[in-house]
Amino acid sequence: MNDTLSQLSDVLAARRHADPDSSYVAKLHAQGLNKILEKVGEEATETLLAAKDAEHGDDKRRQALVAETADLWFHSLVMLSHLDIDHQAVLDELARRFGTSGLEEKASRQSP
């Protein structure tokens, strides 16, 4: 999976400054962070709705959830790219959390 993320990250970087008339990624970057965030929010909502449908759904509904999750991840990677944050930082953060209880990790982030 890391190879896929790395390949996608390379494509996103290459297309970031491409012609917005010929590249969806370039168009999002040209429209700015607010548009990118709007897309992340839209895809998050669509993913949530697809998850509800997939809970007791057939293979078609489960595949729809996979597709919506891919859209959410894609737009999240565009967001990170726009902010000059390498996707590896997210993977490193997930790796850092291995071996730590989710409850403990969450408690460590809460303010007193």
PDB file of N, CA and C in Angstrom:
ATOM      1  N   MET A   1       0.828  -1.193   0.000  1.00  0.00           N
ATOM      2  CA  MET A   1       0.000   0.000   0.000  1.00  0.00           C
ATOM      3  C   MET A   1       0.870   1.253   0.000  1.00  0.00           C
ATOM      4  N   ASN A   2       1.956   1.191   0.723  1.00  0.00           N
ATOM      5  CA  ASN A   2       2.836   2.350   0.749  1.00  0.00           C
ATOM      6  C   ASN A   2       3.350   2.667  -0.647  1.00  0.00           C
ATOM      7  N   ASP A   3       3.592   1.641  -1.470  1.00  0.00           N
ATOM      8  CA  ASP A   3       4.019   1.886  -2.845  1.00  0.00           C
ATOM      9  C   ASP A   3       2.941   2.640  -3.619  1.00  0.00           C
ATOM     10  N   THR A   4       1.697   2.236  -3.438  1.00  0.00           N
ATOM     11  CA  THR A   4       0.592   2.905  -4.115  1.00  0.00           C
ATOM     12  C   THR A   4       0.493   4.360  -3.659  1.00  0.00           C
ATOM     13  N   LEU A   5       0.605   4.583  -2.357  1.00  0.00           N
ATOM     14  CA  LEU A   5       0.555   5.959  -1.846  1.00  0.00           C
ATOM     15  C   LEU A   5       1.732   6.780  -2.374  1.00  0.00           C
ATOM     16  N   SER A   6       2.894   6.180  -2.418  1.00  0.00           N
ATOM     17  CA  SER A   6       4.069   6.894  -2.937  1.00  0.00           C
ATOM     18  C   SER A   6       3.900   7.227  -4.410  1.00  0.00           C
ATOM     19  N   GLN A   7       3.403   6.274  -5.190  1.00  0.00           N
ATOM     20  CA  GLN A   7       3.170   6.525  -6.613  1.00  0.00           C
ATOM     21  C   GLN A   7       2.133   7.625  -6.801  1.00  0.00           C
ATOM     22  N   LEU A   8       1.050   7.559  -6.033  1.00  0.00           N
ATOM     23  CA  LEU A   8       0.017   8.579  -6.139  1.00  0.00           C
ATOM     24  C   LEU A   8       0.559   9.940  -5.712  1.00  0.00           C
ATOM     25  N   SER A   9       1.352   9.964  -4.672  1.00  0.00           N
ATOM     26  CA  SER A   9       1.958  11.216  -4.214  1.00  0.00           C
ATOM     27  C   SER A   9       2.833  11.830  -5.308  1.00  0.00           C
ATOM     28  N   ASP A  10       3.585  10.991  -6.016  1.00  0.00           N
ATOM     29  CA  ASP A  10       4.420  11.478  -7.111  1.00  0.00           C
ATOM     30  C   ASP A  10       3.563  12.070  -8.232  1.00  0.00           C
ATOM     31  N   VAL A  11       2.471  11.399  -8.550  1.00  0.00           N
ATOM     32  CA  VAL A  11       1.561  11.899  -9.595  1.00  0.00           C
ATOM     33  C   VAL A  11       0.945  13.229  -9.150  1.00  0.00           C
ATOM     34  N   LEU A  12       0.511  13.290  -7.894  1.00  0.00           N
ATOM     35  CA  LEU A  12      -0.088  14.537  -7.393  1.00  0.00           C
ATOM     36  C   LEU A  12       0.916  15.685  -7.448  1.00  0.00           C
ATOM     37  N   ALA A  13       2.152  15.412  -7.093  1.00  0.00           N
ATOM     38  CA  ALA A  13       3.187  16.459  -7.137  1.00  0.00           C
ATOM     39  C   ALA A  13       3.422  16.927  -8.569  1.00  0.00           C
ATOM     40  N   ALA A  14       3.440  15.991  -9.498  1.00  0.00           N
ATOM     41  CA  ALA A  14       3.667  16.344 -10.899  1.00  0.00           C
ATOM     42  C   ALA A  14       2.512  17.156 -11.475  1.00  0.00           C
ATOM     43  N   ARG A  15       1.321  16.858 -11.042  1.00  0.00           N
ATOM     44  CA  ARG A  15       0.153  17.537 -11.602  1.00  0.00           C
ATOM     45  C   ARG A  15      -0.227  18.815 -10.860  1.00  0.00           C
ATOM     46  N   ARG A  16       0.393  19.054  -9.729  1.00  0.00           N
ATOM     47  CA  ARG A  16       0.038  20.222  -8.920  1.00  0.00           C
ATOM     48  C   ARG A  16       0.139  21.529  -9.708  1.00  0.00           C
ATOM     49  N   HIS A  17       1.166  21.636 -10.526  1.00  0.00           N
ATOM     50  CA  HIS A  17       1.387  22.880 -11.271  1.00  0.00           C
ATOM     51  C   HIS A  17       1.093  22.716 -12.758  1.00  0.00           C
ATOM     52  N   ALA A  18       0.324  21.697 -13.092  1.00  0.00           N
ATOM     53  CA  ALA A  18      -0.065  21.473 -14.489  1.00  0.00           C
ATOM     54  C   ALA A  18      -1.152  22.475 -14.883  1.00  0.00           C
ATOM     55  N   ASP A  19      -1.582  22.386 -16.103  1.00  0.00           N
ATOM     56  CA  ASP A  19      -2.644  23.254 -16.616  1.00  0.00           C
ATOM     57  C   ASP A  19      -3.975  22.851 -15.973  1.00  0.00           C
ATOM     58  N   PRO A  20      -4.619  23.764 -15.249  1.00  0.00           N
ATOM     59  CA  PRO A  20      -5.900  23.447 -14.610  1.00  0.00           C
ATOM     60  C   PRO A  20      -6.991  23.033 -15.606  1.00  0.00           C
ATOM     61  N   ASP A  21      -6.841  23.391 -16.869  1.00  0.00           N
ATOM     62  CA  ASP A  21      -7.827  22.988 -17.878  1.00  0.00           C
ATOM     63  C   ASP A  21      -7.660  21.525 -18.292  1.00  0.00           C
ATOM     64  N   SER A  22      -6.503  20.943 -17.969  1.00  0.00           N
ATOM     65  CA  SER A  22      -6.272  19.557 -18.381  1.00  0.00           C
ATOM     66  C   SER A  22      -6.005  18.613 -17.214  1.00  0.00           C
ATOM     67  N   SER A  23      -5.991  19.141 -15.978  1.00  0.00           N
ATOM     68  CA  SER A  23      -5.705  18.303 -14.816  1.00  0.00           C
ATOM     69  C   SER A  23      -6.650  18.657 -13.673  1.00  0.00           C
ATOM     70  N   TYR A  24      -7.383  17.657 -13.207  1.00  0.00           N
ATOM     71  CA  TYR A  24      -8.289  17.849 -12.072  1.00  0.00           C
ATOM     72  C   TYR A  24      -7.509  18.275 -10.831  1.00  0.00           C
ATOM     73  N   VAL A  25      -6.351  17.660 -10.597  1.00  0.00           N
ATOM     74  CA  VAL A  25      -5.532  18.005  -9.437  1.00  0.00           C
ATOM     75  C   VAL A  25      -5.070  19.458  -9.523  1.00  0.00           C
ATOM     76  N   ALA A  26      -4.595  19.870 -10.682  1.00  0.00           N
ATOM     77  CA  ALA A  26      -4.157  21.258 -10.863  1.00  0.00           C
ATOM     78  C   ALA A  26      -5.325  22.220 -10.663  1.00  0.00           C
ATOM     79  N   LYS A  27      -6.492  21.826 -11.146  1.00  0.00           N
ATOM     80  CA  LYS A  27      -7.679  22.669 -10.983  1.00  0.00           C
ATOM     81  C   LYS A  27      -8.016  22.852  -9.501  1.00  0.00           C
ATOM     82  N   LEU A  28      -7.956  21.765  -8.730  1.00  0.00           N
ATOM     83  CA  LEU A  28      -8.213  21.881  -7.289  1.00  0.00           C
ATOM     84  C   LEU A  28      -7.207  22.813  -6.628  1.00  0.00           C
ATOM     85  N   HIS A  29      -5.921  22.646  -6.954  1.00  0.00           N
ATOM     86  CA  HIS A  29      -4.890  23.510  -6.368  1.00  0.00           C
ATOM     87  C   HIS A  29      -5.125  24.971  -6.760  1.00  0.00           C
ATOM     88  N   ALA A  30      -5.499  25.197  -8.003  1.00  0.00           N
ATOM     89  CA  ALA A  30      -5.738  26.565  -8.469  1.00  0.00           C
ATOM     90  C   ALA A  30      -6.929  27.196  -7.743  1.00  0.00           C
ATOM     91  N   GLN A  31      -7.897  26.378  -7.391  1.00  0.00           N
ATOM     92  CA  GLN A  31      -9.083  26.891  -6.691  1.00  0.00           C
ATOM     93  C   GLN A  31      -8.800  27.151  -5.212  1.00  0.00           C
ATOM     94  N   GLY A  32      -7.728  26.596  -4.692  1.00  0.00           N
ATOM     95  CA  GLY A  32      -7.289  26.905  -3.344  1.00  0.00           C
ATOM     96  C   GLY A  32      -7.724  25.914  -2.282  1.00  0.00           C
ATOM     97  N   LEU A  33      -7.210  26.151  -1.083  1.00  0.00           N
ATOM     98  CA  LEU A  33      -7.424  25.241   0.035  1.00  0.00           C
ATOM     99  C   LEU A  33      -8.897  25.070   0.374  1.00  0.00           C
ATOM    100  N   ASN A  34      -9.664  26.148   0.370  1.00  0.00           N
ATOM    101  CA  ASN A  34     -11.076  26.014   0.733  1.00  0.00           C
ATOM    102  C   ASN A  34     -11.817  25.052  -0.189  1.00  0.00           C
ATOM    103  N   LYS A  35     -11.526  25.068  -1.477  1.00  0.00           N
ATOM    104  CA  LYS A  35     -12.169  24.148  -2.415  1.00  0.00           C
ATOM    105  C   LYS A  35     -11.731  22.712  -2.129  1.00  0.00           C
ATOM    106  N   ILE A  36     -10.445  22.539  -1.848  1.00  0.00           N
ATOM    107  CA  ILE A  36      -9.937  21.207  -1.529  1.00  0.00           C
ATOM    108  C   ILE A  36     -10.607  20.689  -0.258  1.00  0.00           C
ATOM    109  N   LEU A  37     -10.711  21.527   0.752  1.00  0.00           N
ATOM    110  CA  LEU A  37     -11.368  21.124   2.002  1.00  0.00           C
ATOM    111  C   LEU A  37     -12.838  20.801   1.776  1.00  0.00           C
ATOM    112  N   GLU A  38     -13.478  21.552   0.911  1.00  0.00           N
ATOM    113  CA  GLU A  38     -14.870  21.272   0.553  1.00  0.00           C
ATOM    114  C   GLU A  38     -14.983  19.870  -0.039  1.00  0.00           C
ATOM    115  N   LYS A  39     -14.047  19.522  -0.916  1.00  0.00           N
ATOM    116  CA  LYS A  39     -14.058  18.189  -1.525  1.00  0.00           C
ATOM    117  C   LYS A  39     -13.792  17.102  -0.481  1.00  0.00           C
ATOM    118  N   VAL A  40     -12.866  17.346   0.444  1.00  0.00           N
ATOM    119  CA  VAL A  40     -12.602  16.364   1.506  1.00  0.00           C
ATOM    120  C   VAL A  40     -13.866  16.162   2.338  1.00  0.00           C
ATOM    121  N   GLY A  41     -14.534  17.249   2.690  1.00  0.00           N
ATOM    122  CA  GLY A  41     -15.771  17.140   3.464  1.00  0.00           C
ATOM    123  C   GLY A  41     -16.864  16.411   2.708  1.00  0.00           C
ATOM    124  N   GLU A  42     -16.999  16.721   1.436  1.00  0.00           N
ATOM    125  CA  GLU A  42     -18.001  16.057   0.590  1.00  0.00           C
ATOM    126  C   GLU A  42     -17.726  14.557   0.513  1.00  0.00           C
ATOM    127  N   GLU A  43     -16.475  14.204   0.299  1.00  0.00           N
ATOM    128  CA  GLU A  43     -16.119  12.786   0.197  1.00  0.00           C
ATOM    129  C   GLU A  43     -16.268  12.082   1.546  1.00  0.00           C
ATOM    130  N   ALA A  44     -15.986  12.780   2.632  1.00  0.00           N
ATOM    131  CA  ALA A  44     -16.178  12.184   3.963  1.00  0.00           C
ATOM    132  C   ALA A  44     -17.652  11.868   4.195  1.00  0.00           C
ATOM    133  N   THR A  45     -18.512  12.799   3.827  1.00  0.00           N
ATOM    134  CA  THR A  45     -19.954  12.571   3.970  1.00  0.00           C
ATOM    135  C   THR A  45     -20.407  11.401   3.109  1.00  0.00           C
ATOM    136  N   GLU A  46     -19.950  11.369   1.866  1.00  0.00           N
ATOM    137  CA  GLU A  46     -20.332  10.276   0.972  1.00  0.00           C
ATOM    138  C   GLU A  46     -19.819   8.935   1.493  1.00  0.00           C
ATOM    139  N   THR A  47     -18.639   8.936   2.110  1.00  0.00           N
ATOM    140  CA  THR A  47     -18.099   7.713   2.686  1.00  0.00           C
ATOM    141  C   THR A  47     -18.944   7.243   3.863  1.00  0.00           C
ATOM    142  N   LEU A  48     -19.357   8.176   4.708  1.00  0.00           N
ATOM    143  CA  LEU A  48     -20.219   7.821   5.845  1.00  0.00           C
ATOM    144  C   LEU A  48     -21.537   7.223   5.380  1.00  0.00           C
ATOM    145  N   LEU A  49     -22.133   7.843   4.390  1.00  0.00           N
ATOM    146  CA  LEU A  49     -23.409   7.338   3.867  1.00  0.00           C
ATOM    147  C   LEU A  49     -23.236   5.963   3.229  1.00  0.00           C
ATOM    148  N   ALA A  50     -22.144   5.776   2.513  1.00  0.00           N
ATOM    149  CA  ALA A  50     -21.878   4.473   1.894  1.00  0.00           C
ATOM    150  C   ALA A  50     -21.637   3.409   2.964  1.00  0.00           C
ATOM    151  N   ALA A  51     -21.002   3.784   4.057  1.00  0.00           N
ATOM    152  CA  ALA A  51     -20.770   2.826   5.146  1.00  0.00           C
ATOM    153  C   ALA A  51     -22.086   2.379   5.765  1.00  0.00           C
ATOM    154  N   LYS A  52     -23.005   3.314   5.931  1.00  0.00           N
ATOM    155  CA  LYS A  52     -24.328   2.951   6.462  1.00  0.00           C
ATOM    156  C   LYS A  52     -25.018   1.982   5.518  1.00  0.00           C
ATOM    157  N   ASP A  53     -24.933   2.236   4.221  1.00  0.00           N
ATOM    158  CA  ASP A  53     -25.550   1.352   3.231  1.00  0.00           C
ATOM    159  C   ASP A  53     -24.866  -0.013   3.200  1.00  0.00           C
ATOM    160  N   ALA A  54     -23.560  -0.040   3.423  1.00  0.00           N
ATOM    161  CA  ALA A  54     -22.792  -1.285   3.332  1.00  0.00           C
ATOM    162  C   ALA A  54     -22.969  -2.168   4.555  1.00  0.00           C
ATOM    163  N   GLU A  55     -23.392  -1.586   5.654  1.00  0.00           N
ATOM    164  CA  GLU A  55     -23.470  -2.353   6.901  1.00  0.00           C
ATOM    165  C   GLU A  55     -24.288  -3.632   6.730  1.00  0.00           C
ATOM    166  N   HIS A  56     -25.396  -3.546   6.077  1.00  0.00           N
ATOM    167  CA  HIS A  56     -26.240  -4.722   5.845  1.00  0.00           C
ATOM    168  C   HIS A  56     -26.480  -4.924   4.356  1.00  0.00           C
ATOM    169  N   GLY A  57     -25.569  -4.385   3.559  1.00  0.00           N
ATOM    170  CA  GLY A  57     -25.761  -4.408   2.113  1.00  0.00           C
ATOM    171  C   GLY A  57     -25.062  -5.566   1.428  1.00  0.00           C
ATOM    172  N   ASP A  58     -25.255  -5.610   0.140  1.00  0.00           N
ATOM    173  CA  ASP A  58     -24.660  -6.642  -0.697  1.00  0.00           C
ATOM    174  C   ASP A  58     -23.264  -6.214  -1.149  1.00  0.00           C
ATOM    175  N   ASP A  59     -22.653  -7.028  -2.007  1.00  0.00           N
ATOM    176  CA  ASP A  59     -21.306  -6.725  -2.496  1.00  0.00           C
ATOM    177  C   ASP A  59     -21.256  -5.397  -3.242  1.00  0.00           C
ATOM    178  N   LYS A  60     -22.312  -5.051  -3.941  1.00  0.00           N
ATOM    179  CA  LYS A  60     -22.347  -3.791  -4.688  1.00  0.00           C
ATOM    180  C   LYS A  60     -22.250  -2.602  -3.725  1.00  0.00           C
ATOM    181  N   ARG A  61     -22.955  -2.675  -2.615  1.00  0.00           N
ATOM    182  CA  ARG A  61     -22.903  -1.572  -1.636  1.00  0.00           C
ATOM    183  C   ARG A  61     -21.549  -1.534  -0.920  1.00  0.00           C
ATOM    184  N   ARG A  62     -20.966  -2.694  -0.687  1.00  0.00           N
ATOM    185  CA  ARG A  62     -19.652  -2.740  -0.060  1.00  0.00           C
ATOM    186  C   ARG A  62     -18.591  -2.182  -1.011  1.00  0.00           C
ATOM    187  N   GLN A  63     -18.719  -2.478  -2.289  1.00  0.00           N
ATOM    188  CA  GLN A  63     -17.789  -1.927  -3.278  1.00  0.00           C
ATOM    189  C   GLN A  63     -17.963  -0.416  -3.392  1.00  0.00           C
ATOM    190  N   ALA A  64     -19.188   0.059  -3.257  1.00  0.00           N
ATOM    191  CA  ALA A  64     -19.429   1.503  -3.279  1.00  0.00           C
ATOM    192  C   ALA A  64     -18.707   2.180  -2.117  1.00  0.00           C
ATOM    193  N   LEU A  65     -18.674   1.520  -0.967  1.00  0.00           N
ATOM    194  CA  LEU A  65     -17.941   2.061   0.181  1.00  0.00           C
ATOM    195  C   LEU A  65     -16.444   2.115  -0.112  1.00  0.00           C
ATOM    196  N   VAL A  66     -15.930   1.080  -0.730  1.00  0.00           N
ATOM    197  CA  VAL A  66     -14.507   1.068  -1.101  1.00  0.00           C
ATOM    198  C   VAL A  66     -14.206   2.234  -2.046  1.00  0.00           C
ATOM    199  N   ALA A  67     -15.067   2.439  -3.031  1.00  0.00           N
ATOM    200  CA  ALA A  67     -14.868   3.527  -3.998  1.00  0.00           C
ATOM    201  C   ALA A  67     -14.929   4.893  -3.318  1.00  0.00           C
ATOM    202  N   GLU A  68     -15.873   5.077  -2.413  1.00  0.00           N
ATOM    203  CA  GLU A  68     -15.987   6.366  -1.713  1.00  0.00           C
ATOM    204  C   GLU A  68     -14.788   6.593  -0.792  1.00  0.00           C
ATOM    205  N   THR A  69     -14.307   5.525  -0.156  1.00  0.00           N
ATOM    206  CA  THR A  69     -13.131   5.653   0.701  1.00  0.00           C
ATOM    207  C   THR A  69     -11.908   6.025  -0.134  1.00  0.00           C
ATOM    208  N   ALA A  70     -11.797   5.448  -1.319  1.00  0.00           N
ATOM    209  CA  ALA A  70     -10.696   5.817  -2.222  1.00  0.00           C
ATOM    210  C   ALA A  70     -10.772   7.300  -2.581  1.00  0.00           C
ATOM    211  N   ASP A  71     -11.985   7.789  -2.856  1.00  0.00           N
ATOM    212  CA  ASP A  71     -12.153   9.216  -3.150  1.00  0.00           C
ATOM    213  C   ASP A  71     -11.736  10.077  -1.961  1.00  0.00           C
ATOM    214  N   LEU A  72     -12.115   9.655  -0.759  1.00  0.00           N
ATOM    215  CA  LEU A  72     -11.757  10.401   0.449  1.00  0.00           C
ATOM    216  C   LEU A  72     -10.249  10.423   0.645  1.00  0.00           C
ATOM    217  N   TRP A  73      -9.615   9.276   0.486  1.00  0.00           N
ATOM    218  CA  TRP A  73      -8.155   9.222   0.642  1.00  0.00           C
ATOM    219  C   TRP A  73      -7.478  10.074  -0.417  1.00  0.00           C
ATOM    220  N   PHE A  74      -7.946   9.995  -1.655  1.00  0.00           N
ATOM    221  CA  PHE A  74      -7.371  10.779  -2.744  1.00  0.00           C
ATOM    222  C   PHE A  74      -7.429  12.275  -2.422  1.00  0.00           C
ATOM    223  N   HIS A  75      -8.602  12.752  -2.047  1.00  0.00           N
ATOM    224  CA  HIS A  75      -8.742  14.179  -1.769  1.00  0.00           C
ATOM    225  C   HIS A  75      -7.975  14.592  -0.511  1.00  0.00           C
ATOM    226  N   SER A  76      -7.836  13.676   0.441  1.00  0.00           N
ATOM    227  CA  SER A  76      -7.006  13.958   1.620  1.00  0.00           C
ATOM    228  C   SER A  76      -5.550  14.108   1.219  1.00  0.00           C
ATOM    229  N   LEU A  77      -5.098  13.288   0.270  1.00  0.00           N
ATOM    230  CA  LEU A  77      -3.725  13.410  -0.222  1.00  0.00           C
ATOM    231  C   LEU A  77      -3.526  14.718  -0.989  1.00  0.00           C
ATOM    232  N   VAL A  78      -4.537  15.154  -1.738  1.00  0.00           N
ATOM    233  CA  VAL A  78      -4.452  16.448  -2.415  1.00  0.00           C
ATOM    234  C   VAL A  78      -4.326  17.556  -1.368  1.00  0.00           C
ATOM    235  N   MET A  79      -5.105  17.451  -0.286  1.00  0.00           N
ATOM    236  CA  MET A  79      -5.043  18.444   0.793  1.00  0.00           C
ATOM    237  C   MET A  79      -3.637  18.499   1.382  1.00  0.00           C
ATOM    238  N   LEU A  80      -3.082  17.330   1.708  1.00  0.00           N
ATOM    239  CA  LEU A  80      -1.729  17.303   2.263  1.00  0.00           C
ATOM    240  C   LEU A  80      -0.728  17.905   1.286  1.00  0.00           C
ATOM    241  N   SER A  81      -0.851  17.552   0.024  1.00  0.00           N
ATOM    242  CA  SER A  81       0.038  18.084  -1.008  1.00  0.00           C
ATOM    243  C   SER A  81      -0.057  19.607  -1.068  1.00  0.00           C
ATOM    244  N   HIS A  82      -1.270  20.118  -1.023  1.00  0.00           N
ATOM    245  CA  HIS A  82      -1.474  21.565  -1.089  1.00  0.00           C
ATOM    246  C   HIS A  82      -0.773  22.274   0.076  1.00  0.00           C
ATOM    247  N   LEU A  83      -0.731  21.603   1.206  1.00  0.00           N
ATOM    248  CA  LEU A  83      -0.111  22.171   2.405  1.00  0.00           C
ATOM    249  C   LEU A  83       1.358  21.779   2.545  1.00  0.00           C
ATOM    250  N   ASP A  84       1.913  21.159   1.483  1.00  0.00           N
ATOM    251  CA  ASP A  84       3.313  20.724   1.470  1.00  0.00           C
ATOM    252  C   ASP A  84       3.634  19.786   2.635  1.00  0.00           C
ATOM    253  N   ILE A  85       2.708  18.880   2.914  1.00  0.00           N
ATOM    254  CA  ILE A  85       2.913  17.850   3.928  1.00  0.00           C
ATOM    255  C   ILE A  85       2.988  16.508   3.202  1.00  0.00           C
ATOM    256  N   ASP A  86       4.088  15.818   3.374  1.00  0.00           N
ATOM    257  CA  ASP A  86       4.275  14.526   2.722  1.00  0.00           C
ATOM    258  C   ASP A  86       3.394  13.486   3.392  1.00  0.00           C
ATOM    259  N   HIS A  87       2.779  12.638   2.590  1.00  0.00           N
ATOM    260  CA  HIS A  87       1.913  11.588   3.137  1.00  0.00           C
ATOM    261  C   HIS A  87       2.669  10.693   4.105  1.00  0.00           C
ATOM    262  N   GLN A  88       3.981  10.614   3.952  1.00  0.00           N
ATOM    263  CA  GLN A  88       4.783   9.770   4.840  1.00  0.00           C
ATOM    264  C   GLN A  88       4.680  10.232   6.289  1.00  0.00           C
ATOM    265  N   ALA A  89       4.446  11.521   6.510  1.00  0.00           N
ATOM    266  CA  ALA A  89       4.283  12.024   7.879  1.00  0.00           C
ATOM    267  C   ALA A  89       3.070  11.380   8.551  1.00  0.00           C
ATOM    268  N   VAL A  90       2.016  11.154   7.791  1.00  0.00           N
ATOM    269  CA  VAL A  90       0.818  10.498   8.327  1.00  0.00           C
ATOM    270  C   VAL A  90       1.124   9.032   8.616  1.00  0.00           C
ATOM    271  N   LEU A  91       1.803   8.378   7.684  1.00  0.00           N
ATOM    272  CA  LEU A  91       2.176   6.978   7.902  1.00  0.00           C
ATOM    273  C   LEU A  91       3.103   6.845   9.108  1.00  0.00           C
ATOM    274  N   ASP A  92       4.025   7.789   9.263  1.00  0.00           N
ATOM    275  CA  ASP A  92       4.933   7.769  10.415  1.00  0.00           C
ATOM    276  C   ASP A  92       4.151   7.940  11.716  1.00  0.00           C
ATOM    277  N   GLU A  93       3.149   8.814  11.698  1.00  0.00           N
ATOM    278  CA  GLU A  93       2.337   9.014  12.895  1.00  0.00           C
ATOM    279  C   GLU A  93       1.560   7.745  13.243  1.00  0.00           C
ATOM    280  N   LEU A  94       1.012   7.079  12.228  1.00  0.00           N
ATOM    281  CA  LEU A  94       0.315   5.814  12.481  1.00  0.00           C
ATOM    282  C   LEU A  94       1.279   4.769  13.036  1.00  0.00           C
ATOM    283  N   ALA A  95       2.479   4.698  12.473  1.00  0.00           N
ATOM    284  CA  ALA A  95       3.483   3.751  12.956  1.00  0.00           C
ATOM    285  C   ALA A  95       3.872   4.050  14.394  1.00  0.00           C
ATOM    286  N   ARG A  96       3.979   5.331  14.734  1.00  0.00           N
ATOM    287  CA  ARG A  96       4.330   5.733  16.103  1.00  0.00           C
ATOM    288  C   ARG A  96       3.302   5.219  17.097  1.00  0.00           C
ATOM    289  N   ARG A  97       2.057   5.130  16.656  1.00  0.00           N
ATOM    290  CA  ARG A  97       0.977   4.720  17.552  1.00  0.00           C
ATOM    291  C   ARG A  97       0.891   3.214  17.771  1.00  0.00           C
ATOM    292  N   PHE A  98       1.600   2.423  16.959  1.00  0.00           N
ATOM    293  CA  PHE A  98       1.593   0.979  17.154  1.00  0.00           C
ATOM    294  C   PHE A  98       2.099   0.644  18.543  1.00  0.00           C
ATOM    295  N   GLY A  99       1.470  -0.328  19.168  1.00  0.00           N
ATOM    296  CA  GLY A  99       1.892  -0.755  20.491  1.00  0.00           C
ATOM    297  C   GLY A  99       1.326   0.092  21.606  1.00  0.00           C
ATOM    298  N   THR A 100       0.549   1.097  21.239  1.00  0.00           N
ATOM    299  CA  THR A 100      -0.093   1.951  22.226  1.00  0.00           C
ATOM    300  C   THR A 100      -1.594   1.724  22.139  1.00  0.00           C
ATOM    301  N   SER A 101      -2.208   1.523  23.273  1.00  0.00           N
ATOM    302  CA  SER A 101      -3.658   1.378  23.293  1.00  0.00           C
ATOM    303  C   SER A 101      -4.295   2.615  22.687  1.00  0.00           C
ATOM    304  N   GLY A 102      -5.322   2.414  21.888  1.00  0.00           N
ATOM    305  CA  GLY A 102      -6.041   3.550  21.314  1.00  0.00           C
ATOM    306  C   GLY A 102      -6.587   4.478  22.376  1.00  0.00           C
ATOM    307  N   LEU A 103      -7.034   3.911  23.472  1.00  0.00           N
ATOM    308  CA  LEU A 103      -7.551   4.734  24.572  1.00  0.00           C
ATOM    309  C   LEU A 103      -6.438   5.550  25.213  1.00  0.00           C
ATOM    310  N   GLU A 104      -5.274   4.924  25.399  1.00  0.00           N
ATOM    311  CA  GLU A 104      -4.130   5.649  25.963  1.00  0.00           C
ATOM    312  C   GLU A 104      -3.669   6.753  25.021  1.00  0.00           C
ATOM    313  N   GLU A 105      -3.594   6.442  23.720  1.00  0.00           N
ATOM    314  CA  GLU A 105      -3.131   7.424  22.739  1.00  0.00           C
ATOM    315  C   GLU A 105      -4.059   8.622  22.707  1.00  0.00           C
ATOM    316  N   LYS A 106      -5.355   8.361  22.709  1.00  0.00           N
ATOM    317  CA  LYS A 106      -6.320   9.454  22.671  1.00  0.00           C
ATOM    318  C   LYS A 106      -6.213  10.297  23.949  1.00  0.00           C
ATOM    319  N   ALA A 107      -6.075   9.645  25.090  1.00  0.00           N
ATOM    320  CA  ALA A 107      -5.952  10.376  26.358  1.00  0.00           C
ATOM    321  C   ALA A 107      -4.711  11.250  26.377  1.00  0.00           C
ATOM    322  N   SER A 108      -3.650  10.804  25.721  1.00  0.00           N
ATOM    323  CA  SER A 108      -2.419  11.591  25.702  1.00  0.00           C
ATOM    324  C   SER A 108      -2.545  12.871  24.903  1.00  0.00           C
ATOM    325  N   ARG A 109      -3.543  12.921  24.009  1.00  0.00           N
ATOM    326  CA  ARG A 109      -3.755  14.120  23.188  1.00  0.00           C
ATOM    327  C   ARG A 109      -4.732  15.095  23.815  1.00  0.00           C
ATOM    328  N   GLN A 110      -5.433  14.686  24.844  1.00  0.00           N
ATOM    329  CA  GLN A 110      -6.427  15.560  25.468  1.00  0.00           C
ATOM    330  C   GLN A 110      -5.757  16.569  26.375  1.00  0.00           C
ATOM    331  N   SER A 111      -6.274  17.781  26.328  1.00  0.00           N
ATOM    332  CA  SER A 111      -5.706  18.813  27.201  1.00  0.00           C
ATOM    333  C   SER A 111      -6.258  18.634  28.611  1.00  0.00           C
ATOM    334  N   PRO A 112      -5.479  19.059  29.615  1.00  0.00           N
ATOM    335  CA  PRO A 112      -5.898  18.872  31.021  1.00  0.00           C
ATOM    336  C   PRO A 112      -7.126  19.652  31.381  1.00  0.00           C
TER     337      PRO A 112
END
